[in-house]
C-alpha positions as a printed NumPy array, in Angstrom:
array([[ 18.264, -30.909, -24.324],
       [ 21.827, -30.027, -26.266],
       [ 21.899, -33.888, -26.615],
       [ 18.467, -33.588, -28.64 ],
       [ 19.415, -30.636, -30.441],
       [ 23.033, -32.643, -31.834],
       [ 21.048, -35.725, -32.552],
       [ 18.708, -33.777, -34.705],
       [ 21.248, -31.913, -36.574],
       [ 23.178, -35.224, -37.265],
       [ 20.175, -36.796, -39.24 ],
       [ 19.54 , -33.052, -41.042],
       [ 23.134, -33.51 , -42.414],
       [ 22.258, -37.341, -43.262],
       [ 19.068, -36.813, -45.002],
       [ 20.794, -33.817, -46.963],
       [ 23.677, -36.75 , -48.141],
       [ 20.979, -38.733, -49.364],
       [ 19.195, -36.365, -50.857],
       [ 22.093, -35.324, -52.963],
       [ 22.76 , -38.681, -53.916],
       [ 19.122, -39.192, -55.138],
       [ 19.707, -36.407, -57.29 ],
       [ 22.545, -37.466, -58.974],
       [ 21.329, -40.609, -60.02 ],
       [ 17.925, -38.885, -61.208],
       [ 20.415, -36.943, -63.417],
       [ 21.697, -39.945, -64.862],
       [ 18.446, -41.432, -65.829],
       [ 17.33 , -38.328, -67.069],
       [ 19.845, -38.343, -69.383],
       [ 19.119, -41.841, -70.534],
       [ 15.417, -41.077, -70.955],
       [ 15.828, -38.308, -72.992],
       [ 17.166, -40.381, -75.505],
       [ 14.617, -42.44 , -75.288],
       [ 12.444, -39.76 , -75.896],
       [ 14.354, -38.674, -78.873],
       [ 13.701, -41.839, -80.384],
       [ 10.443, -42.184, -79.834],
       [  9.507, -39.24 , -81.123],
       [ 11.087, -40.023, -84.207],
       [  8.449, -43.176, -84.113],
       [  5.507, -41.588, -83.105],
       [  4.767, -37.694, -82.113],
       [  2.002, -38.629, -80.334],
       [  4.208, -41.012, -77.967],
       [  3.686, -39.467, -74.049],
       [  6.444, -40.055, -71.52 ],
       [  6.267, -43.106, -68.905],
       [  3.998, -42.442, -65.862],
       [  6.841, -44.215, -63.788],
       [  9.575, -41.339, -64.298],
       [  7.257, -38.703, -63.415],
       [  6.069, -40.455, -60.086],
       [  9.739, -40.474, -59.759],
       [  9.918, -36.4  , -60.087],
       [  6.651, -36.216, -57.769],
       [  8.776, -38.216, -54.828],
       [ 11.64 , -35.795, -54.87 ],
       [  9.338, -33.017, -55.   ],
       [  7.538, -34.017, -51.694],
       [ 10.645, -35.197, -50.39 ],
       [ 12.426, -31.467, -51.043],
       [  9.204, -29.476, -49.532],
       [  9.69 , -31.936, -46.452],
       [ 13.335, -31.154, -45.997],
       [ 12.853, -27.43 , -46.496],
       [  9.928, -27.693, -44.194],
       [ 12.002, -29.198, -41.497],
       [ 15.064, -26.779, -41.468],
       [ 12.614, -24.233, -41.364],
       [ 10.848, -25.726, -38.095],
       [ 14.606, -26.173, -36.823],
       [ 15.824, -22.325, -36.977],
       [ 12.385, -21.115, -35.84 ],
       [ 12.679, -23.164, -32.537],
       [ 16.172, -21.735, -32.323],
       [ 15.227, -18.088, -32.732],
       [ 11.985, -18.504, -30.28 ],
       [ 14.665, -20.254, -27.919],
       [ 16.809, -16.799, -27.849],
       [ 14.254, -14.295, -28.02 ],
       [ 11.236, -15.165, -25.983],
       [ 10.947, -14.271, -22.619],
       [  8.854, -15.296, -19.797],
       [  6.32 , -12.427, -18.625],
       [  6.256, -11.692, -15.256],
       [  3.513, -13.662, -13.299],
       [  2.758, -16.082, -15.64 ],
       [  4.251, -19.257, -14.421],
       [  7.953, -21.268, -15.248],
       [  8.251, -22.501, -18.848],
       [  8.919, -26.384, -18.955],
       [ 12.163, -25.891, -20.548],
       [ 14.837, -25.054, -18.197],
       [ 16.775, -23.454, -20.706],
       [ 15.418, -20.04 , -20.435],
       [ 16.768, -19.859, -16.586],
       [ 19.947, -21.329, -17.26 ],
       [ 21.065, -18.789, -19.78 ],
       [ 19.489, -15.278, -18.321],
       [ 20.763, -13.675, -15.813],
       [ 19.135, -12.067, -12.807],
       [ 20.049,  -9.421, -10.943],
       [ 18.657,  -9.34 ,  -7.519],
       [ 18.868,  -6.374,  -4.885],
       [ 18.617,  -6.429,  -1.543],
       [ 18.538,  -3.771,   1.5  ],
       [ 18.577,  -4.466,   5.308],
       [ 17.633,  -1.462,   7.433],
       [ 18.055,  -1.14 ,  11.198],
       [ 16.018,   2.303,  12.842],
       [ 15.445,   4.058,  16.495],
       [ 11.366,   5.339,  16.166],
       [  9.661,   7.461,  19.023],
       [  6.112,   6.14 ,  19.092],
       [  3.826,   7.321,  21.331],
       [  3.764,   5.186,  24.785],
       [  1.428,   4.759,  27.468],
       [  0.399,   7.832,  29.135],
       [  0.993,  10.101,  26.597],
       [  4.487,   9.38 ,  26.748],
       [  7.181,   8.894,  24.079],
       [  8.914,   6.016,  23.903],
       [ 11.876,   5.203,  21.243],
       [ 11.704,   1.751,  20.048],
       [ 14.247,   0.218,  17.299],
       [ 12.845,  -2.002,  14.914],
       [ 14.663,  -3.867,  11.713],
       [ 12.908,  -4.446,   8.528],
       [ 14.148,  -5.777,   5.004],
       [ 13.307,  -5.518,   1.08 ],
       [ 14.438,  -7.394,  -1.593],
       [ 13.958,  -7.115,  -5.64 ],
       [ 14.588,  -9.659,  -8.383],
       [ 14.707,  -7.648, -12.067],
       [ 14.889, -10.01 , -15.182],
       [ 17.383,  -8.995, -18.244],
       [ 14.654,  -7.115, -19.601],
       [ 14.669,  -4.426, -16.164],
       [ 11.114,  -6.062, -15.554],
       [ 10.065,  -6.889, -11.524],
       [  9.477, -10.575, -11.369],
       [  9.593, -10.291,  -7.432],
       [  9.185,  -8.586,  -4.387],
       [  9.446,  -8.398,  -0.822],
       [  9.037,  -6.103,   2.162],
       [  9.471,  -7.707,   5.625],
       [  9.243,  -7.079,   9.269],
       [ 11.976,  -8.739,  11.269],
       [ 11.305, -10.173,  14.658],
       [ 13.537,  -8.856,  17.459],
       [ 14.18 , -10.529,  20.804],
       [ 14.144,  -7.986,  23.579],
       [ 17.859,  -7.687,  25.368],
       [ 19.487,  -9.151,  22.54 ],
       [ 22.081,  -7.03 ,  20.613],
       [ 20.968,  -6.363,  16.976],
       [ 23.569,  -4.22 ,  14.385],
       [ 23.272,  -3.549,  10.83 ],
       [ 25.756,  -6.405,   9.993],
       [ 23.053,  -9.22 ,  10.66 ],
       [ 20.004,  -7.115,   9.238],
       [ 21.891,  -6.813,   6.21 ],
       [ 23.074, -10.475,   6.759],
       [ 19.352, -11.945,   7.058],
       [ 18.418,  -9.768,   3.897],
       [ 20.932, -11.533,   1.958],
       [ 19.544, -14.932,   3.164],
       [ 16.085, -13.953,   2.541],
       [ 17.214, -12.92 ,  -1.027],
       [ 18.78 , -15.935,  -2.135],
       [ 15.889, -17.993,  -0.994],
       [ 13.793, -16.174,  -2.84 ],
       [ 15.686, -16.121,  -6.067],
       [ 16.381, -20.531,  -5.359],
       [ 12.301, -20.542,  -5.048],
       [ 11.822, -18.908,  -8.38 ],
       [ 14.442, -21.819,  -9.634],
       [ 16.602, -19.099, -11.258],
       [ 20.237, -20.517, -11.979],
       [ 22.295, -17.88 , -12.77 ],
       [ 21.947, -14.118, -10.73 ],
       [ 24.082, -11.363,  -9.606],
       [ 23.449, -10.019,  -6.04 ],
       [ 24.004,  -5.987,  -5.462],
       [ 25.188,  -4.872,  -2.238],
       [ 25.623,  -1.581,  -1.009],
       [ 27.567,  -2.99 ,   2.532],
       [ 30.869,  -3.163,   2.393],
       [ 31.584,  -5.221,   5.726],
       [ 28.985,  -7.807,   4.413],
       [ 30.536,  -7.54 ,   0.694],
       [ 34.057,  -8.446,   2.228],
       [ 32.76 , -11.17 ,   4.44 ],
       [ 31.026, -13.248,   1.771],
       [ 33.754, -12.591,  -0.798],
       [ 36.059, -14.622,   1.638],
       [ 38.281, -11.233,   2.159],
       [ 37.86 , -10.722,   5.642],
       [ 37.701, -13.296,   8.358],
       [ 34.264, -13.508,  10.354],
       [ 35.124, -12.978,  14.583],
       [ 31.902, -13.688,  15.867],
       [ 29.932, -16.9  ,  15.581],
       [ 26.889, -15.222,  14.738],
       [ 28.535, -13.608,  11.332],
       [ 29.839, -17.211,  10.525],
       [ 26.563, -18.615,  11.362],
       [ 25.307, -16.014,   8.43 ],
       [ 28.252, -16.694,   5.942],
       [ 27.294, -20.292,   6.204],
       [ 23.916, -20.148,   5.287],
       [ 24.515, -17.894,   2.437],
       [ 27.989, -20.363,   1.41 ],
       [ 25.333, -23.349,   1.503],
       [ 21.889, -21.26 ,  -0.777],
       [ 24.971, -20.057,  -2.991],
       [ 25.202, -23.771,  -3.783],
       [ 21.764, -23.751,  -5.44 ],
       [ 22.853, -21.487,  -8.336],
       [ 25.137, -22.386, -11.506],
       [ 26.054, -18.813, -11.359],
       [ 26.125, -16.396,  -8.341],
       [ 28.712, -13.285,  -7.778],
       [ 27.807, -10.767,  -5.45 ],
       [ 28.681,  -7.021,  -6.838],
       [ 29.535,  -3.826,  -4.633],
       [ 27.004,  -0.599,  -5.475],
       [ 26.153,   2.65 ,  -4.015],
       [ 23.321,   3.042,  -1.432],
       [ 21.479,   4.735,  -4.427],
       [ 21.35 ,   1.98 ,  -6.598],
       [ 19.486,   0.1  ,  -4.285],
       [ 16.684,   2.35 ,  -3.843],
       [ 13.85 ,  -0.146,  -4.821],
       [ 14.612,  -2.38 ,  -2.219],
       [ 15.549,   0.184,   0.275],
       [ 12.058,   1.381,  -0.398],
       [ 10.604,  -1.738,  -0.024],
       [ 12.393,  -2.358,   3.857],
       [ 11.322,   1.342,   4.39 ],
       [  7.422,   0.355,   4.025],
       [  7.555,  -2.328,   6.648],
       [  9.039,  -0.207,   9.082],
       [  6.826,   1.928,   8.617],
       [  4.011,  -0.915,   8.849],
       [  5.49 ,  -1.574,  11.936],
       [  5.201,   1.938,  13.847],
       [  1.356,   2.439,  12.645],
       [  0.895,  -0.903,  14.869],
       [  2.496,   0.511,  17.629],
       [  0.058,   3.403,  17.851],
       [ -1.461,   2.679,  21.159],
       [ -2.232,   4.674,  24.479],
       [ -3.61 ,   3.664,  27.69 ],
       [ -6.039,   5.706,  29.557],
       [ -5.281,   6.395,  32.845],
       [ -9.526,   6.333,  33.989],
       [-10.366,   3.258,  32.251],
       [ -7.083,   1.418,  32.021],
       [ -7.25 ,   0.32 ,  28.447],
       [ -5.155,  -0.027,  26.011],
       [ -7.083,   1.645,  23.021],
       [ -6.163,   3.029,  19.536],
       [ -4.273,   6.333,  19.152],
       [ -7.026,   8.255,  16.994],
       [ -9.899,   7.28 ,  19.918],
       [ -7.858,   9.736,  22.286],
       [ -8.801,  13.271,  23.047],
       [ -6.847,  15.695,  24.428],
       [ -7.437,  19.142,  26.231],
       [ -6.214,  22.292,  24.445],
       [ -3.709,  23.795,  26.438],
       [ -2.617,  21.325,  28.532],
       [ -0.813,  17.511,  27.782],
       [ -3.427,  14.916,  29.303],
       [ -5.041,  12.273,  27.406],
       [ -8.347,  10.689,  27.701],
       [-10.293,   8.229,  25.53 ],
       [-13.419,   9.028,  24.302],
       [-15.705,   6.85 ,  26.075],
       [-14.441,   7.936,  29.514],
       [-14.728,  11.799,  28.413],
       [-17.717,  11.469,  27.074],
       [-19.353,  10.369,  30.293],
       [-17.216,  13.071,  32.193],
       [-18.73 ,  16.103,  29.535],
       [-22.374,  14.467,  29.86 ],
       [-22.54 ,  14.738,  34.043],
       [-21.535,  18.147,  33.68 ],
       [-23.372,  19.563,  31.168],
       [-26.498,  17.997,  33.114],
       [-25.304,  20.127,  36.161],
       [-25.465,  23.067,  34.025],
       [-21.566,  23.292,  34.247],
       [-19.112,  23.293,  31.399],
       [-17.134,  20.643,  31.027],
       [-13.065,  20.99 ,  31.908],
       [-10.114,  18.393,  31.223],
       [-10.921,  15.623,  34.003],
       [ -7.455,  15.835,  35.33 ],
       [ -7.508,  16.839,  38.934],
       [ -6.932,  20.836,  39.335],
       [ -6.454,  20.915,  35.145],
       [ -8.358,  24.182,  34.403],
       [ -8.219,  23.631,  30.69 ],
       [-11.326,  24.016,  29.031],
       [-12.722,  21.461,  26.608],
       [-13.412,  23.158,  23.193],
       [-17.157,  21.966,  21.376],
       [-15.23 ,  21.117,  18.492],
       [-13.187,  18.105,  19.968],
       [-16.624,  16.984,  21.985],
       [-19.044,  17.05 ,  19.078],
       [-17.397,  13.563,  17.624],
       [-18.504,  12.119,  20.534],
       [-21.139,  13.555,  21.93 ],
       [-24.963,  13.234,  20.703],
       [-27.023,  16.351,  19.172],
       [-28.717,  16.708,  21.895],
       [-25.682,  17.507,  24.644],
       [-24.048,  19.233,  21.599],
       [-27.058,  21.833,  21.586],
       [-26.482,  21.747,  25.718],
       [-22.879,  22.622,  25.148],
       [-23.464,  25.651,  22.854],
       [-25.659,  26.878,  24.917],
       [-23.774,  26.816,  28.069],
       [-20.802,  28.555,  26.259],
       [-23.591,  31.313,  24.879],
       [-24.644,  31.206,  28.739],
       [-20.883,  31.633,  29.848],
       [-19.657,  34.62 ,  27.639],
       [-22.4  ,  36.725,  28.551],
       [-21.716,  38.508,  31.973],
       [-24.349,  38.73 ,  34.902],
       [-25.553,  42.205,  34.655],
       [-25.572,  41.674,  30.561],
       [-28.373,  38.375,  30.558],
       [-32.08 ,  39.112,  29.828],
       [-34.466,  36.05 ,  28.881],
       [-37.312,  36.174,  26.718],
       [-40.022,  36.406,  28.749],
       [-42.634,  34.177,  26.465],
       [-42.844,  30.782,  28.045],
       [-42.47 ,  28.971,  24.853],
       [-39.155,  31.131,  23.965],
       [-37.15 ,  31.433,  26.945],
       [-34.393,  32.399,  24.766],
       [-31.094,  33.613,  26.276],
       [-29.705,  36.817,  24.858],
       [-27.686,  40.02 ,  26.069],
       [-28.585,  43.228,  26.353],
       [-26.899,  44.26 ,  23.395],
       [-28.345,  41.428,  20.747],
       [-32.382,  42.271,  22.122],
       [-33.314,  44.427,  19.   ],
       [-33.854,  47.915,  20.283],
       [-36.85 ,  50.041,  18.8  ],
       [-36.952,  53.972,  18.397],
       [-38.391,  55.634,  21.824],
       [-41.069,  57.53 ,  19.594],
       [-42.152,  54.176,  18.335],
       [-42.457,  52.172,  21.997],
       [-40.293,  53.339,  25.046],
       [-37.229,  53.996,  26.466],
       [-37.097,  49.564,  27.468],
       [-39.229,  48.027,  24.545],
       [-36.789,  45.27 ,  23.45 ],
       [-37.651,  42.781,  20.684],
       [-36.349,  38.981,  21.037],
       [-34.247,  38.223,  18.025],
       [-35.563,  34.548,  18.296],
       [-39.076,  35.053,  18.485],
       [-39.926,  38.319,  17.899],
       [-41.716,  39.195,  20.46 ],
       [-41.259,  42.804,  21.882],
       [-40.562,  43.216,  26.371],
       [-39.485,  45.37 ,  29.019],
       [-35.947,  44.745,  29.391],
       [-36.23 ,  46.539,  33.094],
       [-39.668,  44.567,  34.364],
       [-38.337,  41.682,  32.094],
       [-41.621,  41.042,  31.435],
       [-43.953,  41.285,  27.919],
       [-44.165,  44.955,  26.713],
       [-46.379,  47.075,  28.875],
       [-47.586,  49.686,  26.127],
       [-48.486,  52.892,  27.546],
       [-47.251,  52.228,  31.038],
       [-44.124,  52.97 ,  32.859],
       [-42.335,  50.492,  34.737],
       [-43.588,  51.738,  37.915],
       [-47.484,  51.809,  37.449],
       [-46.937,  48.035,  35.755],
       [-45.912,  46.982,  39.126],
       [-49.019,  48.283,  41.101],
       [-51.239,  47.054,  38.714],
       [-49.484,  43.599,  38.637],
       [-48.9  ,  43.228,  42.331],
       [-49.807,  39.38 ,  41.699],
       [-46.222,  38.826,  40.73 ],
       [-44.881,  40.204,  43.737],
       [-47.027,  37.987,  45.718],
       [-45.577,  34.792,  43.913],
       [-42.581,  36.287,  43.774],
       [-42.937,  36.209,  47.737],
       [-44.565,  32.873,  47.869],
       [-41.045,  31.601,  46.069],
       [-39.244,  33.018,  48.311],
       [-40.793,  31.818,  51.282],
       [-40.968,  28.398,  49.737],
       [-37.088,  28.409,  49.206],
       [-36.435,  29.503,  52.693],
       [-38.626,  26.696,  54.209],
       [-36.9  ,  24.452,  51.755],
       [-33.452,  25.728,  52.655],
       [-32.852,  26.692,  48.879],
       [-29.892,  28.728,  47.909],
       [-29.015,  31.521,  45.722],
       [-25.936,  32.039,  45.044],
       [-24.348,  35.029,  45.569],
       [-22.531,  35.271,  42.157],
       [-24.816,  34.564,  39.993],
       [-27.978,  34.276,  41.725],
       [-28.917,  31.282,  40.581],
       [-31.167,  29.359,  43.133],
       [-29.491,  25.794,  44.408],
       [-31.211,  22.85 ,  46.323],
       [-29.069,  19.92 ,  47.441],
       [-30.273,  16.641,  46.342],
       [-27.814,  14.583,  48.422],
       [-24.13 ,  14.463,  48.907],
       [-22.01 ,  16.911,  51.574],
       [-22.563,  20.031,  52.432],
       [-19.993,  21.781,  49.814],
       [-21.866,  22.894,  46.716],
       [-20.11 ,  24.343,  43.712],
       [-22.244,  26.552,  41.514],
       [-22.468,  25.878,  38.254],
       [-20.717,  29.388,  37.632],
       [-18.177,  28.076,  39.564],
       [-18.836,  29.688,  42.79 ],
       [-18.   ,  27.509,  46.264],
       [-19.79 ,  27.962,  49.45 ],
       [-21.537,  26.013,  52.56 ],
       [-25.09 ,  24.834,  52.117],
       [-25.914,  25.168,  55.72 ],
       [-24.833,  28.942,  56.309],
       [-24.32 ,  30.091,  52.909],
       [-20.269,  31.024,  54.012],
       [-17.728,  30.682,  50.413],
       [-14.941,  28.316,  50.819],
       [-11.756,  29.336,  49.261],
       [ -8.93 ,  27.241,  48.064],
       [-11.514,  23.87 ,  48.272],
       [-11.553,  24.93 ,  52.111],
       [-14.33 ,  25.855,  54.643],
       [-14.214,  29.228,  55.668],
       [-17.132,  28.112,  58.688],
       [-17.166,  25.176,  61.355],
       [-20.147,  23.767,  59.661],
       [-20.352,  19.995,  59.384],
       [-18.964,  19.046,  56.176],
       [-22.664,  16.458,  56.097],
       [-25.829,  14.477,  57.559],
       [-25.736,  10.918,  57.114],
       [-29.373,  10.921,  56.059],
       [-27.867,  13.163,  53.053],
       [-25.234,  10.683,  51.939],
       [-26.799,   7.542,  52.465],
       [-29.994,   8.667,  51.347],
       [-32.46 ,   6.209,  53.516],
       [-35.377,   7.807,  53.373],
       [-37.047,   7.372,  49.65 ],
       [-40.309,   8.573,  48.776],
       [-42.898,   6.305,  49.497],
       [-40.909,   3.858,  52.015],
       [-40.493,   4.446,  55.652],
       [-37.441,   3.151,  57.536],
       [-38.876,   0.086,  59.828],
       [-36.397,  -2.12 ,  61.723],
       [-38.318,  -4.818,  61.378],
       [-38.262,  -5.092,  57.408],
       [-34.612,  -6.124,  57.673],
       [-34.817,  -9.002,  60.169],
       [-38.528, -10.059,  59.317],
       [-37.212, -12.746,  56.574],
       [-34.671, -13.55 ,  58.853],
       [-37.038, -14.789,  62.077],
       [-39.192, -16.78 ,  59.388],
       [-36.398, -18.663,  58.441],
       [-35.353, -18.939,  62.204],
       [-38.887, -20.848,  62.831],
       [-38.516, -22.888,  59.76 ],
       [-35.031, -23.87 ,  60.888],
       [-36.242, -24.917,  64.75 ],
       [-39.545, -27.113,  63.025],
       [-36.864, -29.21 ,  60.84 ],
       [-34.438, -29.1  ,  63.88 ],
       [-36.909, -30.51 ,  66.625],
       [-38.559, -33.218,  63.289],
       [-34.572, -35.006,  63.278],
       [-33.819, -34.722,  67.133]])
């Protein structure tokens, strides 16, 4: 390009000599025409000059504009050669000049950290990952690249800040030889690495003169490249930069394994108890909450012997509207004591209240037990827990209502032929289904289905057996008696089929 830029000055200067020449001979025959003219004029005013001279004039004319035209073309392309600049993003000019003459700066920043992330099991774990950023700014302080990178470590092999900072560098001047940039100054804020590369200390280890190699050999790449000592805080943007993919790295580490299900799930799809440190996924607790809220029991941490109790507000991203509803009402159920419960007594109410929320009314108005459901309005006897008897005591209800007492006996009698429960604590009444013989309440109360007697400490207090095999096994279903025969009936026809196809080959 300088080659082009001398040859076209060269025949500038020429065409300039020629030009000059030109116009000293025109000056010559002007002269001589003029006295032409004179003398002509003297013949005849009317005489007009030759067309020839002033085709003449009209050639140097266009030949002047031309010249003018093409210095002016000549310092333009100079000026637009030292003031334009290439905007970021937009591609590499086709001239080369532009990167030979600007200078670069680039900045790079190797960072080496210890992070706790959380391990399996809801332990902690510290884990040391390496990371690096690197920025190339253009004379004009604009960003015209980049880079934030995770760095791959091998596990038992020794990493230290010399050969993060090392493998920035190299990642740095590869960058700046794949933008084709020829001249750049590097910024360092590591004084080992700065003295290693500037030849001022000897490298000890192989691996540091496997790094000073590799940056000796990209160095190569640039007509210009000096490498310049700063303070950690003038590498900020690139410290930044390695900062962000650490960081990348430790959101990807955020996993925990359950201990019920064995999987390795995300972080965020754990719950955990208040009060105590264990750690369940969601799918797993959500089955645990749902099996005891249909048992009528509220839900603890499933940890074995963990007491702490699972709060609605943790369960209600998992569970559905309908166990949500369960769940309140289980906790109403819960914080009310024994002696405290009433029910409304209208079948299509049923709603659970305490003494203290059924709206009382003025004695003058009903009596001394006229309570009013705050649900459904309806007004009962909080002693006969039964719709308001207006007019009648307590007493005279119950001899004119002795039908109650008789179902009231008839459920009784049904529960003892049954051998249904009620349980001493709460007096709720308790059939087993199947399973052993130790039933848990769902207030929590523990006691032997056979005599009734509590166990204490998740031990018998009676020599009862523990079960009936017809309990656990559950053979007998309704509708299906137990026959021997059903289990070896396909059996004997295949027997007979077997002895016809043995006796047809032999």
């Amino acid at each position: 390009m300088n080659g082009d830029m001398e040859e076209l000055s060269r025949i500038t200067a020429e065409q300039h000599r020629e030009f000059m020449a030109a116009l000293a001979v025109l000056s010559d025959q002007e002269l001589a025409y003029r006295l032409q003219l004179v003398e002509a004029m003297a013949a005849s005013i009317a005489s007009k000059p030759t067309p020839t001279i002033s085709t003449n004039d009209s050639d140097v004319n266009l030949q002047t504009l031309n010249l003018q035209k093409l210095e002016t073309q000549f310092k333009d392309r100079l000026i637009i050669q030292s003031e334009t600049k290439r905007p970021y993003g937009e591609g590499f000019p086709s001239s080369k000049s532009e990167n030979d003459s600007e200078v670069f700066r680039v900045y790079f920043k190797g960072l080496l950290s210890d992070e706790i992330v959380n391990g399996p099991c809801s332990s902690n774990k510290t884990v040391t990952v390496a990371a690096i950023g690197v920025a190339i700014f253009d004379s004009t302080d604009e960003v015209i690249f980049e880079l934030k990178k995770p760095l791959d470590l091998i596990e038992g092999d020794r990493i230290c800040r010399q050969r993060v900072e090392g493998q920035a560098l190299i990642e740095a001047l590869k960058a700046a030889a794949a933008l084709e940039l020829k001249r750049i100054v590097v910024f360092c804020d590591y004084y080992p690495l700065y003295q290693f590369v500037n030849g001022r200390w000897p490298p000890k280890q192989q691996k540091t003169r496997d790094i000073l190699h590799h940056v000796n050999l990209l160095q190569k790449s640039f007509t210009y490249c000096e490498l310049n000592l700063i303070a950690l805080e003038d590498v900020k943007f690139a410290f930044k930069l390695a900062r962000e993919a650490i960081s990348s790295q430790i959101s990807q580490e955020k996993l925990d394994n359950c201990v019920l299900c064995l999987e390795d799930k995300s972080i965020d799809q754990f719950l955990s108890a208040e009060g105590c440190t264990h750690r369940y996924c969601y799918c797993c607790v959500k089955q645990h909450v749902e099996v005891k809220l249909l048992n009528g029991v509220l839900p603890k941490c499933p940890h074995g012997g963990c007491k702490s109790e699972l709060k609605i507000e943790s369960c209600e991203k998992f569970l559905t509207p309908k166990f949500t509803e369960m769940m309140r009402q289980l906790l109403k159920e819960d914080s009310i004591p024994v002696a405290e419960k009433v029910y409304c007594p209208y079948p299509k109410c049923s709603t659970l209240m305490s003494k203290t929320e059924a709206l009382r009314h003025p004695r003058s108005v009903y009596g001394y037990g006229a309570r009013t459901c705050y649900k459904c309005h309806g007004n009962f006897c909080v002693y006969c827990r039964v719709p308001w008897h207006e007019n009648i005591t307590c007493d005279e209800y119950k001899r004119r209502n002795s039908t109650s007492l008789v179902d009231e006996s008839k459920l009784k009698n049904l529960a003892a032929r049954n051998i249904w429960w009620q349980c001493i604590k709460c007096e709720h009444v308790i059939e087993l289904a199947a399973g052993c013989y130790h039933m848990t309440c769902r207030c929590g109360y523990e006691f032997c289905y056979t005599c009734g007697a509590e166990w204490k400490n998740k031990k018998a207090t009676c020599n009862c057996p523990l079960w009936d095999e017809e309990c656990i096994v559950g053979i007998e279903e309704e509708g299906y008696k137990y026959d021997e025969s059903n289990y070896f009936e396909d059996d004997l026809k295949h027997d007979v089929v077997l002895s016809d196809e043995y006796d047809k080959y032999w």
